[in-house]
Coordinates of C-alpha atoms (C1' of nucleotides) in Angstrom, one line a residue:
Chain A
M4 CA 48.6 43.3 -146.7
V5 CA 48.1 44.0 -143.1
D6 CA 50.6 42.1 -141.0
L7 CA 49.0 41.5 -137.6
N8 CA 52.4 41.3 -136.0
Q9 CA 53.4 44.6 -137.3
L10 CA 50.4 46.5 -135.9
N11 CA 51.1 48.9 -133.1
E12 CA 49.0 49.2 -129.9
Y13 CA 46.5 51.6 -131.5
Q14 CA 45.9 49.5 -134.6
R15 CA 45.6 46.3 -132.6
N16 CA 43.0 47.9 -130.3
R17 CA 41.0 49.2 -133.2
L18 CA 41.1 46.0 -135.2
E19 CA 40.0 44.2 -132.1
K20 CA 37.0 46.5 -131.9
A21 CA 36.1 45.8 -135.5
E22 CA 36.2 42.1 -134.8
R23 CA 33.9 42.6 -131.8
L24 CA 31.4 44.4 -134.1
R25 CA 31.6 41.4 -136.4
E26 CA 30.9 39.0 -133.5
Q27 CA 27.8 41.0 -132.8
G28 CA 26.7 40.5 -136.5
I29 CA 27.6 44.1 -137.4
D30 CA 29.7 44.8 -140.5
P31 CA 32.2 47.5 -139.6
Y32 CA 32.3 48.5 -143.3
P33 CA 28.7 48.3 -144.5
L34 CA 27.9 49.0 -148.1
R35 CA 25.9 52.2 -147.9
T36 CA 24.1 54.7 -145.7
Q37 CA 21.0 56.7 -146.0
R38 CA 22.1 60.1 -144.9
T39 CA 19.3 62.7 -145.0
H40 CA 21.1 65.8 -143.8
T41 CA 24.7 67.2 -143.7
S42 CA 25.8 68.8 -140.5
R43 CA 24.8 72.2 -141.7
E44 CA 21.4 71.0 -143.0
A45 CA 20.6 69.3 -139.8
I46 CA 21.3 72.4 -137.8
Q47 CA 19.4 74.5 -140.2
A48 CA 16.4 72.2 -140.1
L49 CA 16.3 72.6 -136.3
E50 CA 16.5 76.4 -136.6
E51 CA 13.6 76.4 -139.0
A52 CA 11.4 74.1 -136.9
P53 CA 8.5 75.9 -135.3
S54 CA 9.2 74.4 -131.9
E55 CA 11.3 71.9 -130.1
D56 CA 8.4 69.4 -130.2
D57 CA 8.5 69.6 -134.0
A58 CA 12.2 69.1 -134.1
P59 CA 13.3 67.3 -137.3
R60 CA 14.5 63.7 -137.5
V61 CA 17.8 63.5 -139.3
V62 CA 20.4 60.9 -140.4
V63 CA 23.8 62.4 -140.4
A64 CA 27.1 60.8 -141.3
G65 CA 30.7 61.8 -140.9
R66 CA 34.1 61.3 -139.2
L67 CA 34.1 61.2 -135.4
V68 CA 36.4 64.1 -134.4
A69 CA 35.6 64.5 -130.7
L70 CA 34.4 62.0 -128.1
R71 CA 33.5 62.7 -124.4
V72 CA 32.3 59.8 -122.5
M73 CA 30.6 60.7 -119.2
G74 CA 29.2 57.5 -117.8
K75 CA 25.7 57.0 -118.9
V76 CA 25.8 59.8 -121.4
T77 CA 28.3 60.6 -124.2
F78 CA 28.9 63.6 -126.3
A79 CA 30.6 63.5 -129.7
H80 CA 31.1 65.6 -132.8
I81 CA 31.2 64.3 -136.3
E82 CA 32.6 66.2 -139.2
D83 CA 31.4 66.2 -142.8
R84 CA 31.8 68.3 -145.8
D85 CA 29.8 71.2 -144.4
G86 CA 31.3 71.3 -140.9
R87 CA 30.5 69.7 -137.6
V88 CA 27.5 68.7 -135.6
Q89 CA 27.3 67.4 -132.0
L90 CA 25.9 63.9 -131.2
F91 CA 24.3 63.1 -127.9
F92 CA 24.3 59.4 -126.9
Q93 CA 22.2 58.6 -123.9
L94 CA 21.7 55.2 -122.1
N95 CA 18.0 55.9 -121.6
T96 CA 17.5 56.8 -125.2
L97 CA 19.6 54.1 -126.9
G98 CA 19.2 51.2 -124.5
E99 CA 21.9 49.2 -122.9
E100 CA 23.2 47.3 -125.9
A101 CA 23.4 50.2 -128.4
Y102 CA 24.8 52.6 -125.8
T103 CA 27.5 50.2 -124.6
R104 CA 28.4 49.5 -128.1
A105 CA 29.0 53.2 -128.7
K106 CA 30.9 53.7 -125.5
K107 CA 33.2 50.7 -126.0
L108 CA 33.7 50.4 -129.7
L109 CA 33.9 54.0 -131.0
D110 CA 37.2 55.6 -131.6
L111 CA 38.2 59.0 -132.9
G112 CA 38.5 58.9 -136.6
D113 CA 35.7 56.3 -137.2
I114 CA 33.2 57.2 -139.8
I115 CA 29.7 56.7 -138.4
E116 CA 26.0 57.4 -139.1
A117 CA 23.7 58.6 -136.4
E118 CA 19.9 59.0 -136.5
G119 CA 17.6 60.9 -134.2
H120 CA 15.7 64.1 -133.5
M121 CA 17.5 67.4 -133.3
F122 CA 17.5 69.3 -130.0
R123 CA 19.4 71.9 -128.1
T124 CA 21.6 71.1 -125.2
R125 CA 21.7 73.2 -122.0
T126 CA 24.4 75.4 -123.7
G127 CA 22.1 75.9 -126.7
E128 CA 24.2 73.8 -129.1
P129 CA 22.1 72.1 -131.9
T130 CA 22.6 68.4 -131.3
V131 CA 21.4 65.1 -132.7
R132 CA 19.8 63.0 -129.9
V133 CA 21.0 59.7 -131.1
E134 CA 18.3 57.1 -131.3
A135 CA 20.3 54.7 -133.5
W136 CA 23.8 54.7 -134.8
R137 CA 25.9 52.6 -137.1
M138 CA 29.6 52.1 -137.9
L139 CA 30.2 53.1 -141.6
A140 CA 34.0 52.6 -141.6
K141 CA 36.1 51.6 -138.6
A142 CA 39.4 53.5 -138.6
L143 CA 42.4 51.5 -137.7
N144 CA 44.9 54.4 -137.6
P145 CA 44.4 57.0 -134.9
P146 CA 44.0 60.6 -136.1
P147 CA 46.6 63.2 -135.3
E148 CA 46.6 65.2 -132.0
K149 CA 43.3 66.9 -131.6
W150 CA 44.5 70.4 -130.8
H151 CA 47.7 70.8 -132.9
G152 CA 46.8 68.5 -135.8
L153 CA 49.5 67.2 -138.1
S154 CA 52.2 69.8 -138.5
D155 CA 55.3 67.9 -139.6
V156 CA 55.7 69.3 -143.1
E157 CA 57.0 66.1 -144.6
Q158 CA 54.2 64.0 -143.2
R159 CA 51.7 66.6 -144.3
Y160 CA 52.8 66.2 -147.9
R161 CA 53.5 62.4 -147.8
Y162 CA 50.2 61.6 -146.0
R163 CA 48.1 64.4 -147.5
Y164 CA 44.9 62.6 -146.6
V165 CA 45.8 62.9 -142.9
D166 CA 46.7 66.5 -143.4
L167 CA 43.4 67.2 -145.0
M168 CA 41.3 65.4 -142.4
S169 CA 43.0 67.2 -139.5
N170 CA 43.7 70.7 -140.9
P171 CA 40.6 72.5 -142.2
D172 CA 42.8 75.4 -143.5
V173 CA 44.4 73.0 -145.9
R174 CA 41.1 71.8 -147.2
R175 CA 40.2 75.5 -147.7
I176 CA 43.3 76.0 -149.9
F177 CA 42.4 73.3 -152.3
E178 CA 38.7 74.4 -152.4
T179 CA 39.9 77.9 -153.3
R180 CA 42.2 76.4 -156.0
S181 CA 39.3 74.5 -157.4
R182 CA 37.1 77.5 -157.5
M183 CA 39.8 79.5 -159.1
I184 CA 40.2 77.0 -161.9
R185 CA 36.4 76.8 -162.4
A186 CA 36.4 80.6 -162.7
V187 CA 39.1 80.5 -165.3
R188 CA 37.0 78.0 -167.3
R189 CA 33.9 80.1 -167.0
F190 CA 35.7 83.1 -168.3
M191 CA 37.4 81.4 -171.2
D192 CA 34.1 79.6 -172.2
A193 CA 32.3 82.9 -172.0
H194 CA 34.8 84.4 -174.4
G195 CA 34.4 81.9 -177.1
F196 CA 37.3 79.7 -176.3
L197 CA 37.0 75.9 -176.9
E198 CA 38.5 73.7 -174.3
V199 CA 40.5 70.9 -175.9
E200 CA 42.9 68.1 -174.8
T201 CA 46.1 67.4 -176.6
P202 CA 48.7 64.7 -176.2
I203 CA 50.7 64.3 -173.0
L204 CA 52.7 61.5 -174.6
Q205 CA 54.6 63.1 -177.5
P206 CA 57.0 61.7 -180.0
V207 CA 58.7 65.1 -180.2
Y208 CA 58.4 67.4 -177.2
G209 CA 58.5 71.2 -177.5
G210 CA 56.8 74.5 -176.8
A211 CA 59.1 75.5 -173.9
E212 CA 62.8 75.3 -172.9
A213 CA 63.1 72.3 -170.5
E214 CA 64.3 68.8 -170.3
P215 CA 61.6 66.2 -170.7
F216 CA 60.8 63.0 -168.9
V217 CA 61.2 60.0 -171.2
T218 CA 58.8 57.0 -171.1
H219 CA 58.4 53.9 -173.3
H220 CA 55.5 52.6 -175.3
N221 CA 55.8 48.8 -175.4
W222 CA 53.4 48.3 -178.3
A223 CA 55.2 50.8 -180.6
K224 CA 58.6 49.7 -179.3
R225 CA 59.6 53.3 -179.0
D226 CA 60.3 56.0 -176.4
L227 CA 57.9 58.9 -176.0
Y228 CA 58.2 62.1 -174.1
L229 CA 55.9 63.5 -171.5
R230 CA 55.0 66.9 -172.8
I231 CA 56.7 70.0 -171.5
A232 CA 54.0 72.2 -173.0
P233 CA 50.9 71.7 -175.2
E234 CA 51.8 74.8 -177.3
L235 CA 52.7 73.2 -180.6
Y236 CA 49.6 71.0 -180.7
L237 CA 47.3 73.9 -179.8
K238 CA 48.8 75.9 -182.7
R239 CA 48.1 72.9 -185.0
L240 CA 44.5 73.4 -184.0
L241 CA 44.6 77.0 -185.2
V242 CA 45.8 75.7 -188.5
G243 CA 42.9 73.3 -188.5
G244 CA 40.4 76.1 -188.2
F245 CA 39.6 76.4 -184.5
E246 CA 40.0 80.1 -183.8
R247 CA 40.0 80.2 -180.0
V248 CA 41.3 77.2 -178.0
Y249 CA 42.6 76.6 -174.5
E250 CA 43.8 73.7 -172.5
I251 CA 44.2 73.2 -168.7
G252 CA 46.5 70.4 -167.8
K253 CA 49.8 69.0 -166.6
N254 CA 53.2 69.7 -168.0
F255 CA 56.2 67.7 -167.0
R256 CA 59.6 69.1 -166.7
N257 CA 62.6 67.1 -165.7
E258 CA 63.9 69.6 -163.1
G259 CA 64.5 69.8 -159.4
V260 CA 62.0 71.0 -156.9
S261 CA 61.8 74.3 -155.1
T262 CA 59.2 76.5 -153.5
K263 CA 58.2 77.7 -157.0
H264 CA 58.8 74.5 -159.0
N265 CA 57.3 71.0 -159.1
P266 CA 58.3 68.6 -161.8
E267 CA 54.7 68.2 -162.9
H268 CA 52.8 71.5 -162.9
T269 CA 49.4 72.7 -164.1
A270 CA 49.3 75.2 -167.0
M271 CA 46.6 76.9 -168.9
E272 CA 47.5 77.8 -172.4
A273 CA 45.2 79.7 -174.8
Y274 CA 45.5 80.6 -178.4
Q275 CA 43.4 83.2 -180.3
A276 CA 43.5 83.6 -184.1
Y277 CA 43.5 87.1 -185.6
A278 CA 45.0 88.5 -182.3
D279 CA 48.4 89.5 -181.2
Y280 CA 50.3 89.8 -177.9
N281 CA 48.5 93.1 -177.1
D282 CA 45.3 91.2 -177.1
M283 CA 46.8 88.5 -174.9
M284 CA 47.8 91.2 -172.4
N285 CA 44.2 92.5 -172.4
L286 CA 43.0 88.9 -172.0
A287 CA 45.3 88.3 -169.0
E288 CA 44.2 91.4 -167.2
Q289 CA 40.5 90.7 -167.7
L290 CA 40.8 87.0 -166.9
W291 CA 42.6 87.4 -163.6
Y292 CA 40.7 90.5 -162.6
H293 CA 37.4 88.6 -163.0
V294 CA 38.7 85.4 -161.4
A295 CA 39.8 87.5 -158.4
L296 CA 36.3 89.0 -158.1
D297 CA 34.7 85.6 -158.7
V298 CA 36.7 83.8 -156.1
H299 CA 37.4 86.5 -153.5
G300 CA 34.9 89.2 -154.3
T301 CA 37.7 91.7 -154.6
A302 CA 40.6 92.6 -156.9
Q303 CA 42.9 93.3 -153.9
L304 CA 44.5 90.1 -152.7
P305 CA 46.8 89.8 -149.7
Y306 CA 50.1 88.1 -150.3
G307 CA 52.6 88.0 -147.5
E308 CA 53.3 91.6 -146.5
Q309 CA 51.9 92.9 -149.8
T310 CA 48.5 93.6 -151.2
L311 CA 48.3 92.7 -154.9
D312 CA 45.9 94.8 -156.9
F313 CA 44.5 93.0 -160.0
T314 CA 42.5 96.0 -161.3
P315 CA 43.4 96.7 -164.9
P316 CA 45.3 98.1 -166.7
W317 CA 48.6 96.7 -165.5
P318 CA 51.9 98.4 -166.4
R319 CA 53.5 97.3 -169.7
I320 CA 57.3 97.9 -169.6
T321 CA 59.8 96.8 -172.2
L322 CA 62.4 94.4 -171.1
R323 CA 65.0 97.0 -172.2
D324 CA 63.5 99.8 -170.0
A325 CA 63.0 97.4 -167.1
I326 CA 66.7 96.4 -167.1
L327 CA 67.8 100.0 -167.8
E328 CA 65.9 101.3 -164.8
R329 CA 67.3 98.7 -162.4
T330 CA 70.8 98.3 -163.6
G331 CA 71.6 101.3 -165.8
I332 CA 72.5 99.0 -168.6
D333 CA 70.9 99.7 -172.0
I334 CA 70.8 96.3 -173.7
D335 CA 70.0 98.1 -177.0
A336 CA 73.4 99.8 -176.7
A337 CA 75.1 96.5 -175.9
R338 CA 73.8 94.2 -178.6
T339 CA 76.7 91.8 -178.6
F340 CA 77.7 89.2 -176.0
D341 CA 81.0 90.9 -175.4
A342 CA 79.6 94.4 -175.1
L343 CA 76.9 93.3 -172.7
R344 CA 79.3 91.2 -170.6
D345 CA 81.7 94.2 -170.4
A346 CA 78.8 96.5 -169.4
I347 CA 77.8 94.2 -166.6
H348 CA 81.4 94.0 -165.3
E349 CA 81.8 97.8 -165.5
R350 CA 78.9 98.2 -163.2
G351 CA 80.1 95.6 -160.8
L352 CA 77.0 93.5 -161.2
R353 CA 77.1 89.8 -160.5
V354 CA 75.5 87.4 -162.9
D355 CA 76.3 83.8 -163.8
E356 CA 78.1 83.3 -167.0
K357 CA 75.8 82.4 -169.9
P358 CA 76.6 81.1 -173.4
T359 CA 74.7 83.7 -175.4
W360 CA 73.7 87.4 -175.5
G361 CA 70.1 86.5 -175.1
K362 CA 70.7 84.2 -172.1
L363 CA 72.8 86.9 -170.5
V364 CA 69.9 89.4 -170.9
D365 CA 67.6 86.9 -169.3
E366 CA 69.9 86.3 -166.4
L367 CA 70.4 90.0 -165.9
F368 CA 66.7 90.5 -165.8
S369 CA 66.1 87.5 -163.4
E370 CA 68.7 88.7 -161.0
Y371 CA 68.0 92.4 -160.8
V372 CA 64.4 93.1 -162.1
E373 CA 62.2 90.1 -161.4
P374 CA 62.3 90.1 -157.6
H375 CA 61.0 93.7 -157.7
L376 CA 58.0 93.0 -159.8
I377 CA 55.4 92.6 -157.0
Q378 CA 52.3 94.1 -158.6
P379 CA 51.0 92.5 -161.8
T380 CA 53.4 93.8 -164.5
F381 CA 53.9 92.9 -168.2
I382 CA 57.5 92.8 -169.4
I383 CA 57.4 93.1 -173.1
D384 CA 59.7 92.6 -176.2
Y385 CA 62.2 89.9 -175.7
P386 CA 65.4 88.8 -177.6
R387 CA 64.6 86.7 -180.6
E388 CA 67.3 84.1 -179.8
I389 CA 65.6 83.0 -176.6
S390 CA 62.1 83.0 -178.2
P391 CA 62.1 80.5 -181.0
L392 CA 58.3 80.5 -181.4
A393 CA 57.5 84.2 -181.4
K394 CA 57.2 86.7 -184.2
Q395 CA 59.7 89.4 -184.8
K396 CA 58.9 93.1 -184.4
P397 CA 58.7 94.6 -187.9
D398 CA 61.2 97.4 -187.0
D399 CA 63.6 95.2 -185.1
P400 CA 64.2 91.7 -186.3
D401 CA 66.3 90.8 -183.2
T402 CA 63.4 91.5 -180.9
V403 CA 60.1 89.5 -180.8
E404 CA 56.6 90.4 -179.7
R405 CA 56.7 88.4 -176.5
F406 CA 55.8 89.3 -172.9
E407 CA 56.0 87.7 -169.6
L408 CA 53.7 88.5 -166.7
F409 CA 55.1 88.9 -163.2
I410 CA 53.3 88.9 -159.9
A411 CA 54.8 88.7 -156.4
G412 CA 58.3 88.4 -158.0
M413 CA 57.2 85.3 -159.9
E414 CA 56.8 84.7 -163.6
V415 CA 53.2 83.6 -164.0
A416 CA 52.7 83.8 -167.7
N417 CA 54.5 83.8 -171.0
A418 CA 52.9 84.9 -174.3
F419 CA 53.7 86.1 -177.8
S420 CA 52.5 87.0 -181.2
E421 CA 52.8 83.5 -182.6
L422 CA 55.3 82.9 -185.3
N423 CA 53.4 81.6 -188.4
D424 CA 56.0 81.9 -191.1
P425 CA 57.0 78.2 -191.7
V426 CA 60.4 79.1 -193.3
E427 CA 61.4 81.4 -190.4
Q428 CA 60.1 78.8 -188.0
E429 CA 62.4 76.2 -189.5
R430 CA 65.3 78.6 -189.3
R431 CA 64.6 79.1 -185.6
F432 CA 64.5 75.4 -185.0
E433 CA 67.8 75.0 -186.8
A434 CA 69.3 77.8 -184.7
Q435 CA 68.1 75.8 -181.6
Q436 CA 69.9 72.7 -182.9
A437 CA 73.1 74.7 -182.9
H438 CA 72.5 75.7 -179.3
R439 CA 71.8 72.0 -178.5
A440 CA 75.1 71.0 -180.2
A441 CA 76.8 73.7 -178.1
G442 CA 75.6 71.9 -175.0
D443 CA 72.2 73.6 -174.2
T444 CA 70.2 70.6 -173.0
E445 CA 67.0 72.7 -172.9
A446 CA 67.3 73.8 -176.5
H447 CA 64.1 73.3 -178.5
P448 CA 64.1 70.2 -180.7
M449 CA 63.2 70.3 -184.4
D450 CA 59.6 69.6 -185.0
E451 CA 59.2 68.9 -188.7
D452 CA 55.5 68.1 -188.5
F453 CA 54.8 71.5 -186.8
V454 CA 56.6 73.2 -189.7
N455 CA 54.5 71.2 -192.0
A456 CA 51.4 72.4 -190.3
L457 CA 52.5 76.0 -190.6
M458 CA 53.0 75.4 -194.3
Y459 CA 49.2 75.0 -194.6
G460 CA 48.8 78.5 -193.2
M461 CA 48.2 79.4 -189.6
P462 CA 46.3 82.7 -189.0
P463 CA 48.2 85.4 -187.2
A464 CA 47.5 84.7 -183.5
G465 CA 48.3 85.5 -180.0
G466 CA 49.0 82.8 -177.5
I467 CA 49.6 82.7 -173.8
G468 CA 50.5 80.2 -171.1
F469 CA 49.7 80.6 -167.4
G470 CA 51.3 78.9 -164.4
I471 CA 48.2 77.8 -162.6
D472 CA 50.0 76.5 -159.5
R473 CA 51.6 79.9 -159.0
F474 CA 48.3 81.6 -159.4
A475 CA 47.0 79.2 -156.8
M476 CA 49.8 80.3 -154.5
I477 CA 48.8 83.9 -155.1
F478 CA 45.1 83.2 -154.6
T479 CA 45.6 81.3 -151.4
N480 CA 48.5 83.4 -150.0
Q481 CA 51.0 80.5 -149.9
K482 CA 54.8 80.8 -150.1
S483 CA 55.4 77.3 -151.3
I484 CA 54.0 75.6 -154.4
R485 CA 53.8 72.4 -152.5
E486 CA 51.1 73.9 -150.4
V487 CA 48.8 74.2 -153.4
I488 CA 49.6 70.9 -155.0
L489 CA 47.7 68.0 -153.4
F490 CA 50.5 65.5 -153.8
P491 CA 53.7 67.3 -154.6
T492 CA 56.7 65.3 -155.9
L493 CA 58.7 63.8 -153.1
R494 CA 61.5 61.3 -153.0
E495 CA 60.4 57.8 -152.2
R496 CA 61.0 56.9 -148.6
Q497 CA 63.3 53.9 -148.3
E498 CA 62.9 51.1 -145.8
H499 CA 66.0 51.2 -143.6
H500 CA 66.7 47.5 -143.6
E501 CA 67.1 47.1 -147.3
S502 CA 70.0 49.4 -148.2
E503 CA 72.2 49.5 -145.2
S504 CA 75.5 48.6 -146.6
E505 CA 74.7 49.0 -150.3
E506 CA 75.4 52.7 -150.2
T507 CA 78.9 53.6 -151.1
Chain B
rG165 C1' 73.7 68.8 -157.3
rG166 C1' 76.3 72.8 -153.4
rC167 C1' 75.5 75.2 -148.6
rC168 C1' 72.6 75.7 -143.8
rG169 C1' 69.1 73.5 -140.5
rC170 C1' 66.0 69.6 -138.7
rG171 C1' 64.6 64.1 -137.6
rU172 C1' 62.9 61.8 -129.7
rA173 C1' 56.1 57.5 -128.0
rG174 C1' 50.4 57.3 -132.7
rC175 C1' 50.4 63.1 -132.7
rU176 C1' 52.5 68.0 -130.5
rC177 C1' 56.9 68.9 -128.0
rA178 C1' 60.8 68.7 -123.6
rA179 C1' 65.6 66.5 -121.9
rU180 C1' 71.5 71.6 -118.2
rU181 C1' 78.9 70.7 -119.6
rG182 C1' 78.2 63.7 -122.5
rG183 C1' 75.5 60.8 -116.9
rG184 C1' 69.2 57.2 -114.3
rA185 C1' 64.4 59.0 -122.0
rG186 C1' 60.0 62.7 -120.0
rA187 C1' 55.1 65.8 -120.4
rG188 C1' 50.4 66.9 -122.8
rC189 C1' 47.0 64.8 -126.1
rA190 C1' 45.8 59.9 -127.8
rG191 C1' 45.4 54.6 -125.7
rC192 C1' 44.0 50.8 -121.7
rU193 C1' 41.2 49.9 -116.7
rG194 C1' 37.7 52.2 -113.4
rA195 C1' 34.2 56.5 -111.7
rC196 C1' 30.7 60.0 -113.7
rU197 C1' 23.1 61.1 -117.2
rC198 C1' 24.3 68.3 -120.6
rU199 C1' 29.8 67.9 -122.1
rU200 C1' 32.6 70.7 -125.7
rA201 C1' 40.9 70.9 -125.4
rA202 C1' 35.1 67.4 -120.2
rU203 C1' 36.9 66.0 -115.2
rC204 C1' 39.1 62.5 -111.5
rA205 C1' 42.1 57.9 -110.1
rG206 C1' 45.4 54.1 -111.9
rC207 C1' 48.3 51.6 -115.9
rG208 C1' 50.9 50.6 -120.3
rG209 C1' 53.5 52.7 -124.5
rG210 C1' 60.6 54.3 -127.2
rU211 C1' 65.4 50.7 -132.9
rU212 C1' 65.9 58.9 -129.9
rG213 C1' 65.6 58.3 -138.8
rG214 C1' 69.4 53.8 -140.4
rG215 C1' 74.6 52.1 -139.9
rG216 C1' 79.4 52.9 -137.9
rG217 C1' 82.9 55.3 -134.4
rU218 C1' 85.0 58.0 -129.9
rU219 C1' 84.0 57.2 -124.5
rC220 C1' 83.5 53.9 -118.3
rG221 C1' 78.9 56.0 -120.3
rA222 C1' 75.9 59.0 -126.5
rG223 C1' 69.2 61.7 -127.8
rU224 C1' 73.7 64.9 -127.0
rC225 C1' 80.3 64.5 -129.9
rC226 C1' 82.5 62.5 -134.9
rC227 C1' 81.8 59.9 -139.8
rU228 C1' 78.4 58.0 -143.2
rC229 C1' 73.7 57.0 -145.5
rC230 C1' 68.2 58.2 -145.8
rG231 C1' 64.3 61.7 -145.6
rC232 C1' 62.3 66.7 -145.0
rG233 C1' 62.6 72.1 -144.9
rG234 C1' 65.2 76.7 -146.3
rU235 C1' 68.6 78.7 -149.9
rC236 C1' 71.5 78.8 -154.6
rA237 C1' 71.3 77.0 -159.9
rC238 C1' 66.8 76.3 -164.0
rC239 C1' 61.8 77.5 -165.1
rA240 C1' 55.5 78.5 -165.8

RNA sequence: GGCCGCGUAGCUCAAUUGGGAGAGCAGCUGACUCUUAAUCAGCGGGUUGGGGGUUCGAGUCCCUCCGCGGUCACCA
């Protein structure tokens, strides 16, 4: 509800102008327009015209982004999806009424339509000589400053629509993100993968280590979880007989925010029957190599000070070797929690205390190896106890066939040879329950139905999940995940009057 | 959640050791028939994020709350 008393000077002025249009019998928000050309098409039509005398007649529409009133002639620019085109309003051409209406009632930010023949101004700029114009949507809020745009980061995220209208670079980021996702789909479709959709509302969450959001289903009178991963449903589809499936969608993890984390993030997960984690590495290399070529026309992408090279093959280093190289600690020679902790202390390394050997390995890796993994690198073979859904290596049951992909110091994919032994899977779930009982709130819950599915037989398979937002960061050279999410999670802004003395 | 920083007009930003809240853009009025960050003349516009305190006096110092950014913890 618009409270007329709360409007500021700008809003009152503009509302007043809308009312004056109505008084003249003109709807400031008409139902439709008959645009014939975008800005680029209008300019192109002029360039293709055999002579100025044959200049095309066009109807263009867009947001008024520049306005220069010079007495009996007025220049303006409108912006549409293709760019900008100049409009030329002239008293002699438009007549007193239409010209004055433009001069008095147009404001920056208004959406308008203009009709006329194209011509070139004295400076050679292709321009619409306006013979008729119409308001399509009167803007009541003024746009940001014309030269600097909107730069306050909070306002850019909170009022993304203003950010998008005033900062073309921001629009370009999201166009690139969209092209990237389309390229991913093309690649997967071309390789025989079926795109599917699985539940976001889940009675039992799983497929990752994270705390879920809880919601409530009134009809069923029960709580449901927002998924933290689609993994267990996608593997049920392998049981059902689909051999190659993938899903692109949101996961929800009840965590804090950072430059690399948003509580809802977009993932792409893919599962391939009769494949293993080596096939998934090949898939990852080919996928992103082709997406890079598709989106940017090159496999070399600038990222900060670095240039990331997506040309396959990418290095494949065992977790053990990676840690050994960076810290001098051989985790194979320190297979117990105490032995590993002692080795860490001996070398004077600083890592946070963790409850188990596996978590300690993970911590050691995150602290000393991960930040150095700039070029695309596969880290392979992880501890079984932190990988409850991956299959053991035949010669080493404490290690599983799992890899994570790192680019620019970020984890961007997680994959394994999928565990398909129902009895072993149940044991892994039970071990997770022990972790949960010991206070690990991110331990994987028991999923009896998933075990039941495996009991029908799931083909040996490779599976992989990609962090799409992080790839979007890489593809658009952004340091914060919020720059590649249209509406990142923010706190709700409180009205000051309400909660003055309630805070304690 | 911890630590550091920031919050001033619609937007972009100033304001000396604590001393009369300012500029540009935008807006309003007027001039101007080829401008393009148009130009020129004049005018208006503020809960300095909210609340409290110290002081003769607070945008500035202190406390507290809110929001945002960075960083740490966790993760794709």
